[in-house]
PDB file of C-alpha atoms in Angstrom:
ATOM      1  CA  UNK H   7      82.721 159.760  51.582  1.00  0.00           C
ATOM      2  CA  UNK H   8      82.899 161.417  55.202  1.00  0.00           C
ATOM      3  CA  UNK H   9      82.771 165.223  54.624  1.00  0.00           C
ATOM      4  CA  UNK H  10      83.864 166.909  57.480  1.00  0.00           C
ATOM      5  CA  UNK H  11      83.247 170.409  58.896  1.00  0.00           C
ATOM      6  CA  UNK H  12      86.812 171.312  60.696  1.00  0.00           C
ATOM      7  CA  UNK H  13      86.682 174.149  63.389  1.00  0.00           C
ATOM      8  CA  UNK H  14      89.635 175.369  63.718  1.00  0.00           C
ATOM      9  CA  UNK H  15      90.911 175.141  60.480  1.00  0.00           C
ATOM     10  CA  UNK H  16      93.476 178.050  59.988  1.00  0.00           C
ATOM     11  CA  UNK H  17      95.182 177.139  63.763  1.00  0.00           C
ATOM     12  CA  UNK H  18      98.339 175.448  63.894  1.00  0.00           C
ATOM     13  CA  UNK H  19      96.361 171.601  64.401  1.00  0.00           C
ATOM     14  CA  UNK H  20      93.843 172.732  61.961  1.00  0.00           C
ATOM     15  CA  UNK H  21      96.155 172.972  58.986  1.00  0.00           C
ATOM     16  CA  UNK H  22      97.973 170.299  59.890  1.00  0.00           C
ATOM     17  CA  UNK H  23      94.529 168.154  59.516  1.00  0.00           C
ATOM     18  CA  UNK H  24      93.938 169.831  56.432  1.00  0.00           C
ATOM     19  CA  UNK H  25      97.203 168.666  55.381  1.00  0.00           C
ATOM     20  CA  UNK H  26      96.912 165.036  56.336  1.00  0.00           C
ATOM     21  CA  UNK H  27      93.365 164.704  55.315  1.00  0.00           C
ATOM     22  CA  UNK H  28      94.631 164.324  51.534  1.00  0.00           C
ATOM     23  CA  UNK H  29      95.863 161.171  52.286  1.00  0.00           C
ATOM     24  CA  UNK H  30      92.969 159.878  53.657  1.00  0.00           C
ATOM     25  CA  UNK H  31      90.439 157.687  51.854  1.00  0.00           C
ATOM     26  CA  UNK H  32      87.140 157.609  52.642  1.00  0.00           C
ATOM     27  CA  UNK H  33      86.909 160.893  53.952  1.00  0.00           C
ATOM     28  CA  UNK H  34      87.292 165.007  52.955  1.00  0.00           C
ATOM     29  CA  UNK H  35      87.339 168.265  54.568  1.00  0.00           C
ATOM     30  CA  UNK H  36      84.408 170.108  53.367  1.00  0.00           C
ATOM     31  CA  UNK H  37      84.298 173.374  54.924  1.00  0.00           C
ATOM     32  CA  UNK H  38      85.967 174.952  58.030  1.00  0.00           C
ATOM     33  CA  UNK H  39      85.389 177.419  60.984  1.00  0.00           C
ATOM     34  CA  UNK H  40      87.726 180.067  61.680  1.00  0.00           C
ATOM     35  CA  UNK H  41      87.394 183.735  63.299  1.00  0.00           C
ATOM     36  CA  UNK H  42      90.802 184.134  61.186  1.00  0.00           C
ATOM     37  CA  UNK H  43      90.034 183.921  57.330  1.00  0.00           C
ATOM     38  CA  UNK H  44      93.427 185.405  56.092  1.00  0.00           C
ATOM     39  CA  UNK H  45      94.575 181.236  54.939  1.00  0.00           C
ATOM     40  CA  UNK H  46      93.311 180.209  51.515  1.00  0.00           C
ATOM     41  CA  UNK H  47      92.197 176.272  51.737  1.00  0.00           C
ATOM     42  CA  UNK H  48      90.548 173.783  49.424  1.00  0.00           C
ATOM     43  CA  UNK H  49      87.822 174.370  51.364  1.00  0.00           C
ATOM     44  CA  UNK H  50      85.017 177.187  51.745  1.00  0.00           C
ATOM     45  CA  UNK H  51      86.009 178.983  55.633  1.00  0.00           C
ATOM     46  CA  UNK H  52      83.633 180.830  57.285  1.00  0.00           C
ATOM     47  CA  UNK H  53      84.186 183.415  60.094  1.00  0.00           C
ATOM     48  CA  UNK H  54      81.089 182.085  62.268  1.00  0.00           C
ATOM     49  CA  UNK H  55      79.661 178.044  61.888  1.00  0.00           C
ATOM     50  CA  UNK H  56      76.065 179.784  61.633  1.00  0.00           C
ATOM     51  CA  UNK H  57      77.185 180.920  58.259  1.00  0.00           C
ATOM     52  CA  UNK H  58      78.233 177.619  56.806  1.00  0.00           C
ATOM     53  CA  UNK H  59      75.311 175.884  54.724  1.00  0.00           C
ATOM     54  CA  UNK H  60      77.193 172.792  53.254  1.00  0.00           C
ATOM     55  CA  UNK H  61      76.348 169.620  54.791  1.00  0.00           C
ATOM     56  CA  UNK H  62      78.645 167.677  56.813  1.00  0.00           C
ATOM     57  CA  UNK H  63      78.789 164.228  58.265  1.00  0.00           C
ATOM     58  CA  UNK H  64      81.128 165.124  61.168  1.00  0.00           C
ATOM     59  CA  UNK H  65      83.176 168.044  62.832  1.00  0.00           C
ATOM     60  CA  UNK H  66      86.326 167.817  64.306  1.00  0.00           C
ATOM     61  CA  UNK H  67      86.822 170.555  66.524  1.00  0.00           C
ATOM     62  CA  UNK H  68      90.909 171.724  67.172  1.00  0.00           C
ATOM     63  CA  UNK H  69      89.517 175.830  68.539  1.00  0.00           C
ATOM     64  CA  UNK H  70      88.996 177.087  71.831  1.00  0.00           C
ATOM     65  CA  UNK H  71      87.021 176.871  74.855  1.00  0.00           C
ATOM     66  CA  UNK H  72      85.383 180.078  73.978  1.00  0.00           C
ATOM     67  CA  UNK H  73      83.572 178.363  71.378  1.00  0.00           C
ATOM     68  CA  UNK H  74      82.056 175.281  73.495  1.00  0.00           C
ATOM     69  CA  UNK H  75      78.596 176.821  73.686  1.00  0.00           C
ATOM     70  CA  UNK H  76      78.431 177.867  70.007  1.00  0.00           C
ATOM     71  CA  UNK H  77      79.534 174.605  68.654  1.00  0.00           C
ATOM     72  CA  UNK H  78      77.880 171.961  71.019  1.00  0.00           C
ATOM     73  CA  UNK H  79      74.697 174.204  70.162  1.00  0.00           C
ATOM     74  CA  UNK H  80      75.149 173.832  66.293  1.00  0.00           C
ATOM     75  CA  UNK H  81      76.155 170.437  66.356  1.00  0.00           C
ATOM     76  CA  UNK H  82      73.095 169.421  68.404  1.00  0.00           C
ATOM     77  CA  UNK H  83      70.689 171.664  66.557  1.00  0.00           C
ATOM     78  CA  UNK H  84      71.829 169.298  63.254  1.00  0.00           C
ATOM     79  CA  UNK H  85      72.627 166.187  64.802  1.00  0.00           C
ATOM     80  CA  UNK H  86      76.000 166.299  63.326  1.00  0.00           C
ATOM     81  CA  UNK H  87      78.632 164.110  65.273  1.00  0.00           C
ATOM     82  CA  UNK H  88      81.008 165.787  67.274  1.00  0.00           C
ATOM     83  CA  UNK H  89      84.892 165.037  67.406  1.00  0.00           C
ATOM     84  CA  UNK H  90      86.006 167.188  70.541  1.00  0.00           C
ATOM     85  CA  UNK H  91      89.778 167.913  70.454  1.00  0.00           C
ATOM     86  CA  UNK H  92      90.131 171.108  72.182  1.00  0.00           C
ATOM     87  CA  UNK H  93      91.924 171.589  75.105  1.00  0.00           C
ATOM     88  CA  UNK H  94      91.259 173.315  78.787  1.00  0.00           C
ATOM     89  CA  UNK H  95      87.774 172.561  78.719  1.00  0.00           C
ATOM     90  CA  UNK H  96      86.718 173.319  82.291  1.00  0.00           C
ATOM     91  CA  UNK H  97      85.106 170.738  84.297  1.00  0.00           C
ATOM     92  CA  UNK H  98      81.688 172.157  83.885  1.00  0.00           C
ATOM     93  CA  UNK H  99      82.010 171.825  79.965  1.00  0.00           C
ATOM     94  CA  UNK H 100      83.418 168.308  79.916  1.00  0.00           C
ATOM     95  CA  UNK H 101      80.756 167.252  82.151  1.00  0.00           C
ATOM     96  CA  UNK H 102      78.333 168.765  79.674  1.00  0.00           C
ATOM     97  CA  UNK H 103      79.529 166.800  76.938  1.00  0.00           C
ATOM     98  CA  UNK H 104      79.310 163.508  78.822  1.00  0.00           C
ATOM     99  CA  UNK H 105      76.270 164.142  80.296  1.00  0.00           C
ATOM    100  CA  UNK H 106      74.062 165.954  77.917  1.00  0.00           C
ATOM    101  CA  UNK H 107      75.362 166.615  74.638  1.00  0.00           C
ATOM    102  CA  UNK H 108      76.179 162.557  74.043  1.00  0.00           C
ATOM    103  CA  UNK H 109      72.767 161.905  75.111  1.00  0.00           C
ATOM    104  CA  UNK H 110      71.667 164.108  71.526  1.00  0.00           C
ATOM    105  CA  UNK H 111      74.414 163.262  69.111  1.00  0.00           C
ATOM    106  CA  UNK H 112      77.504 161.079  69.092  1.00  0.00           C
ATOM    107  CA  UNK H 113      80.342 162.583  70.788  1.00  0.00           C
ATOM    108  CA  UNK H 114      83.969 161.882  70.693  1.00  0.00           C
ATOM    109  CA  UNK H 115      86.338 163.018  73.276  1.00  0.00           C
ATOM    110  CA  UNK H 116      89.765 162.029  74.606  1.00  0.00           C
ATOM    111  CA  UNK H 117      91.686 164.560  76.450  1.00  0.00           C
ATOM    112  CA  UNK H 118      94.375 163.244  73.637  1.00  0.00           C
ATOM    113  CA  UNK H 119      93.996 161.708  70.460  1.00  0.00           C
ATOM    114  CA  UNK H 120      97.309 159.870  69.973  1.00  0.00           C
ATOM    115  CA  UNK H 121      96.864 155.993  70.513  1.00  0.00           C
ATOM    116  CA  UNK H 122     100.277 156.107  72.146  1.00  0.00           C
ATOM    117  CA  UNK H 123      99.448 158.336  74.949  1.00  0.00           C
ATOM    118  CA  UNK H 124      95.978 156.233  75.323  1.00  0.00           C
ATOM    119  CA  UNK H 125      98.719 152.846  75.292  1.00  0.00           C
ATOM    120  CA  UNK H 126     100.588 154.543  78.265  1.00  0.00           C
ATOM    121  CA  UNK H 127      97.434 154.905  80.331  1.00  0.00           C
ATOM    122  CA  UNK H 128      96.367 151.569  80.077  1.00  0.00           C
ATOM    123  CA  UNK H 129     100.210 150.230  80.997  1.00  0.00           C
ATOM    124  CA  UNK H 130     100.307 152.783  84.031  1.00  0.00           C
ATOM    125  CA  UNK H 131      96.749 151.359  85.624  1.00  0.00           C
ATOM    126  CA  UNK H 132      97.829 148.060  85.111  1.00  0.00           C
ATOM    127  CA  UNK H 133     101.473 149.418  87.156  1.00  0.00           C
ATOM    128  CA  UNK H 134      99.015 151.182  89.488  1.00  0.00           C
ATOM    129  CA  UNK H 135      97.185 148.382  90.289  1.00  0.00           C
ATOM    130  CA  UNK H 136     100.164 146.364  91.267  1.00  0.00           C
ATOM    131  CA  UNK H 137     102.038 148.261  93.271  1.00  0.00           C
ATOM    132  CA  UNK H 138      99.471 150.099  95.214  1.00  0.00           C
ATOM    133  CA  UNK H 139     100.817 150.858  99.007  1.00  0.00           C
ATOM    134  CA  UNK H 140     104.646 150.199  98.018  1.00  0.00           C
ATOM    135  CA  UNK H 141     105.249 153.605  95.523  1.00  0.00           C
ATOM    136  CA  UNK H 142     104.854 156.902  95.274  1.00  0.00           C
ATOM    137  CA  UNK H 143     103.300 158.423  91.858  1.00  0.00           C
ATOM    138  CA  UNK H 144     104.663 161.500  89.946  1.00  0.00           C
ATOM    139  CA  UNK H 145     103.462 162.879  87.016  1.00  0.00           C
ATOM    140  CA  UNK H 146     105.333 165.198  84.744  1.00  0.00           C
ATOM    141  CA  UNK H 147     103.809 166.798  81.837  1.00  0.00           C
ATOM    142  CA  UNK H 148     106.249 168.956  79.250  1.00  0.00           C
ATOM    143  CA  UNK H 149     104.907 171.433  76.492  1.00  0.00           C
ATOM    144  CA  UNK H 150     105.536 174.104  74.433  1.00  0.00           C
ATOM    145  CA  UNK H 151     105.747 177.434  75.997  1.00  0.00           C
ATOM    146  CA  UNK H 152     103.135 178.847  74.122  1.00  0.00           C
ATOM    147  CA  UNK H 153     100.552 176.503  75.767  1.00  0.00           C
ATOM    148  CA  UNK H 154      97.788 178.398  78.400  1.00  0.00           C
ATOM    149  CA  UNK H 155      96.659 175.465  80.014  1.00  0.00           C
ATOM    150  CA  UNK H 156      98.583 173.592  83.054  1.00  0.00           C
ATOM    151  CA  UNK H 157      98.902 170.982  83.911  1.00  0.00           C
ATOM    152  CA  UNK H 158      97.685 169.559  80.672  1.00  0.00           C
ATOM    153  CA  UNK H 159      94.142 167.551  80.140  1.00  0.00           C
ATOM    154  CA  UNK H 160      96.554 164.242  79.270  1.00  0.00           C
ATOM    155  CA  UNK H 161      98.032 165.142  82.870  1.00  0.00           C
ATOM    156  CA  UNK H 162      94.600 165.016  84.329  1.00  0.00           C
ATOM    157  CA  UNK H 163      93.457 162.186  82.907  1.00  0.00           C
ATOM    158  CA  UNK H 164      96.221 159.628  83.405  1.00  0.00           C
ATOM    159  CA  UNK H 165      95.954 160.810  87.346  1.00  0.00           C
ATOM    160  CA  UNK H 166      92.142 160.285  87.290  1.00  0.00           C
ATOM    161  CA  UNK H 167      93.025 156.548  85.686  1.00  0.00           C
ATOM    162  CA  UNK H 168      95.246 155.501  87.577  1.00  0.00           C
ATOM    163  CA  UNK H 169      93.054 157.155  90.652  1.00  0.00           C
ATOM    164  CA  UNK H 170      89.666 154.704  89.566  1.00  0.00           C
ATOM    165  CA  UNK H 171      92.568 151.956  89.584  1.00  0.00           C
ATOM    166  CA  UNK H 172      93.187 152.298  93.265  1.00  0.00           C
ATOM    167  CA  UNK H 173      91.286 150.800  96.240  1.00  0.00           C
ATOM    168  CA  UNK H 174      92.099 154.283  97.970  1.00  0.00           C
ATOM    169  CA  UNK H 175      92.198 157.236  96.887  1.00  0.00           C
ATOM    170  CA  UNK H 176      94.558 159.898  96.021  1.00  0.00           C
ATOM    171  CA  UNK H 177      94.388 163.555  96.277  1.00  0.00           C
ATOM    172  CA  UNK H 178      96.085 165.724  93.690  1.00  0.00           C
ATOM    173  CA  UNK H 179      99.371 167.815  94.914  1.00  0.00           C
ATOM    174  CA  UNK H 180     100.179 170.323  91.990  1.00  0.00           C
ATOM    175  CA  UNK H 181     103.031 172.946  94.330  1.00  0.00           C
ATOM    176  CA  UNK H 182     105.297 171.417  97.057  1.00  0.00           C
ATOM    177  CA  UNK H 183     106.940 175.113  97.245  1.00  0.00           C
ATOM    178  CA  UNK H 184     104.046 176.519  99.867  1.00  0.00           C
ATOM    179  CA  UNK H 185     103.845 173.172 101.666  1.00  0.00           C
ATOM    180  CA  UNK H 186     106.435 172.506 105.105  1.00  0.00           C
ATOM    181  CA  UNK H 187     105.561 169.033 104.907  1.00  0.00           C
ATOM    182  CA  UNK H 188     106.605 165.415 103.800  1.00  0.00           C
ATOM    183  CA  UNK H 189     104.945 163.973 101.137  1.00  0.00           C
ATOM    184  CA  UNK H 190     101.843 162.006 101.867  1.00  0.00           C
ATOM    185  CA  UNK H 191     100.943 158.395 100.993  1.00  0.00           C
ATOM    186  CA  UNK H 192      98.206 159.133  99.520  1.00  0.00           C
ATOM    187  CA  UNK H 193      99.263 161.448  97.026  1.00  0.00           C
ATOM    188  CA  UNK H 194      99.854 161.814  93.288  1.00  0.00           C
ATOM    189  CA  UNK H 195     101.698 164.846  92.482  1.00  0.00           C
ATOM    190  CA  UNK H 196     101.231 166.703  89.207  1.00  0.00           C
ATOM    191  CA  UNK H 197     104.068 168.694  87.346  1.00  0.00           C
ATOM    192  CA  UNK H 198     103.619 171.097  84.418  1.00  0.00           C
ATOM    193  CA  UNK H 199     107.012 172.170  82.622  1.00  0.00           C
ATOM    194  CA  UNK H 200     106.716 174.826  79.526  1.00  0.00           C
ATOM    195  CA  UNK H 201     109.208 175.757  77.237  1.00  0.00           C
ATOM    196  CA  UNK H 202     110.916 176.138  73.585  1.00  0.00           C
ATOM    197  CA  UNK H 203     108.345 173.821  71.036  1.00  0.00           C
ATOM    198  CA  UNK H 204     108.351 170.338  72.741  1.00  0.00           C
ATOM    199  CA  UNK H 205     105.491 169.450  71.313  1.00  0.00           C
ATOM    200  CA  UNK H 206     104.117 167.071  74.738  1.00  0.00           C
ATOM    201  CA  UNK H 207     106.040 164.895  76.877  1.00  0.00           C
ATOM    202  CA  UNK H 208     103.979 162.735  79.633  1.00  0.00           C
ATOM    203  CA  UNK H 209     106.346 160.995  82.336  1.00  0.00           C
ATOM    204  CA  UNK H 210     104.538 158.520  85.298  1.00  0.00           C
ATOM    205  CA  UNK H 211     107.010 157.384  88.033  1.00  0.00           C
ATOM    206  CA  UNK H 212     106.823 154.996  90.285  1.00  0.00           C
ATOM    207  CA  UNK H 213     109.125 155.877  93.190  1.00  0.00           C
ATOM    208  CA  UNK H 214     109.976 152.873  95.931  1.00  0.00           C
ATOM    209  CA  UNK H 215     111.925 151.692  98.034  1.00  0.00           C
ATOM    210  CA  UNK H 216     115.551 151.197  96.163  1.00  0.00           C
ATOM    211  CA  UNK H 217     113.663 151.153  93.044  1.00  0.00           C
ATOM    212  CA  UNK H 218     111.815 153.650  90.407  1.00  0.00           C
ATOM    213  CA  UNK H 219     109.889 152.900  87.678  1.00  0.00           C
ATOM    214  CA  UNK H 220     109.241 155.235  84.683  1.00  0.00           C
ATOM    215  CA  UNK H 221     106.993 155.193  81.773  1.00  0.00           C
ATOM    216  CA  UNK H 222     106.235 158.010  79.373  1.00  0.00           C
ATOM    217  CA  UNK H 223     105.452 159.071  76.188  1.00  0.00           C
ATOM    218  CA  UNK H 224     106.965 161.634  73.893  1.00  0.00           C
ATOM    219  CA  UNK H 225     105.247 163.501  70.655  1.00  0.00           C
ATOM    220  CA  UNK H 226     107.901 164.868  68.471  1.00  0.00           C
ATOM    221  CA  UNK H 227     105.103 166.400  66.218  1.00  0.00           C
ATOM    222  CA  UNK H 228     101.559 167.159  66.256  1.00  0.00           C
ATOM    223  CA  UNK H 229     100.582 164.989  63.304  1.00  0.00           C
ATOM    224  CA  UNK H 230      99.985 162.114  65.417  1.00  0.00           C
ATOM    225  CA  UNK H 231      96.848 164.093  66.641  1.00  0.00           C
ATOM    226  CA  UNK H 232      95.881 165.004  64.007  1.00  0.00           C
ATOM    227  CA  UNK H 233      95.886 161.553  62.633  1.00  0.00           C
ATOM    228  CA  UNK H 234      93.874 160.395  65.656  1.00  0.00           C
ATOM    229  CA  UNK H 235      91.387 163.018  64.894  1.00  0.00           C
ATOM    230  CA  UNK H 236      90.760 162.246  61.445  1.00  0.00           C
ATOM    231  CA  UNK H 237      90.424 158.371  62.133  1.00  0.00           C
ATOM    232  CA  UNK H 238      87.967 159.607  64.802  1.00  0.00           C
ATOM    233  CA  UNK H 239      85.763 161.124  62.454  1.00  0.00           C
ATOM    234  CA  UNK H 240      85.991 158.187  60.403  1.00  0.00           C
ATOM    235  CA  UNK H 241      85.024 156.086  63.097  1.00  0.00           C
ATOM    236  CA  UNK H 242      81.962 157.814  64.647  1.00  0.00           C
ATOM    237  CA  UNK H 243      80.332 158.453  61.502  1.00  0.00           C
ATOM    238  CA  UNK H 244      76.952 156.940  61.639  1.00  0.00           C
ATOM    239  CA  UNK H 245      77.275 155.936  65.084  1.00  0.00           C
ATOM    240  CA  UNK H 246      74.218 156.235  67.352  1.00  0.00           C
ATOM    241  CA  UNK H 247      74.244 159.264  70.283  1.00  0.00           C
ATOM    242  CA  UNK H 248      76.867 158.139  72.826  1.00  0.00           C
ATOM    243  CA  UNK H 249      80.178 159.015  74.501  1.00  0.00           C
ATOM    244  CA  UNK H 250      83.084 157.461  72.609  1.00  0.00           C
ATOM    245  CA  UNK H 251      86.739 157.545  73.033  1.00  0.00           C
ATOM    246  CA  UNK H 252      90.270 156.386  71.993  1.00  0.00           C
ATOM    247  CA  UNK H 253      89.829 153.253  73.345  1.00  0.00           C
ATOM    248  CA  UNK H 254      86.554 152.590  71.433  1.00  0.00           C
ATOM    249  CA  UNK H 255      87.990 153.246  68.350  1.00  0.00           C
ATOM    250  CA  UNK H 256      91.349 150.710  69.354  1.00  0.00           C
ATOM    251  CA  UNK H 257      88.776 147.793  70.041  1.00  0.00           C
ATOM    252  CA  UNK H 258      87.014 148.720  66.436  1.00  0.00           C
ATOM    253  CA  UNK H 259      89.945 148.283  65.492  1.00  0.00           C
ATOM    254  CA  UNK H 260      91.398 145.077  66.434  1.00  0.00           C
TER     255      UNK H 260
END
């Protein structure tokens, strides 16, 4: 049994892991982090990780940039594997987690856990790729309008795939508004949209001559993260130190 410490637990992912973590074999939630202990779990919550004393096999983290530091530094200090799932991480703190802290313990991190969106990333390299010189690539990234961040880590990190794809290099256009100027060749331009609850919408065109390609992906709830998490955790349990991703875990898998 994989007992799992979940930070995060009373946020809107966290109880939604809670929730889908019953029908999980092999695995439990065994305690949880929260600064808000107002929700009643299964589970012990405490208000600060130094406080919890169960032992855990992994922790899936769904909080906030805030608490990088605090929960890098306990995971490390215990050698407990590390699920990362929190969003707007700045560069400075995902480049700590791929360069240090998976040197110490075994880190997971995707800037999203759903297998689709990872699907869509390896389809829009392999577009990339092919049409290189002939289209222009847009990205458009939809959320809820409660969401801080923009545009979104997915965002990010299809434009950085599909930018290792190409022989040159794009640079990242994010506002057109302030720029008197045609579009350049070498650009990939970035789009956030927020409003009402769409949960996360991720669009790639391909724009050529006479002809546009689209791909995207579209979450209609958050359970398929939080299913991604949990089989993350189940995954990286017992693994050695190391940075590990969705597409690990889809090559365990097959």
């Amino acid at each position: 049994m994989i007992n799992i410490l979940l930070s995060g637990c009373n946020g809107n992912m966290g109880q939604v892991i809670t929730r889908l973590s019953e029908d999980f074999s092999g695995l439990k939630i065994a305690a949880g982090s929260d600064i808000n202990n107002k929700i009643k779990n299964s589970y012990p919550v405490f208000t600060s990780l130094n406080e919890c004393d169960i032992k855990v096999d992994v922790i899936i983290d769904f909080s906030n940039p805030k608490a990088f530091n605090g929960l890098v530094e306990y995971a490390q200090e215990r050698r407990i594997p590390l699920v990362m799932c929190t969003t707007g991480l700045s560069a400075e703190q995902i480049s700590m987690l791929k360069n240090d802290v998976s040197k110490r313990i075994p880190v997971f991190f995707s800037a999203n856990m759903s297998i689709g969106i990872n699907l869509l990333i390896d389809l829009v390299k392999k577009a990339a790729k092919i049409l290189e010189g002939q289209f222009d690539i847009e990205i458009i990234e939809k959320h809820h309008n409660l969401k801080i961040d923009a545009p979104s880590g997915t965002a990010l990190a299809i434009a950085d795939a599909i930018n290792d794809t190409l022989n040159e290099k794009c640079e990242y256009t994010y506002d057109r508004h302030s720029k008197r100027k045609k579009r350049g060749k070498q650009e990939i331009g970035i789009h956030a949209v927020r409003g009402g609850t769409i949960v996360g919408d991720h669009s790639v065109i391909f724009a050529g001559k006479d002809e546009i390609i689209e791909i995207n992906h579209t979450a209609t709830s958050k359970e398929i993260f939080a299913v991604g998490a949990l089989k993350a955790s189940l995954f990286l349990a017992n693994k050695k130190p190391g940075l590990y991703s969705m597409d690990d875990l889809i090559a365990e898998s097959n």
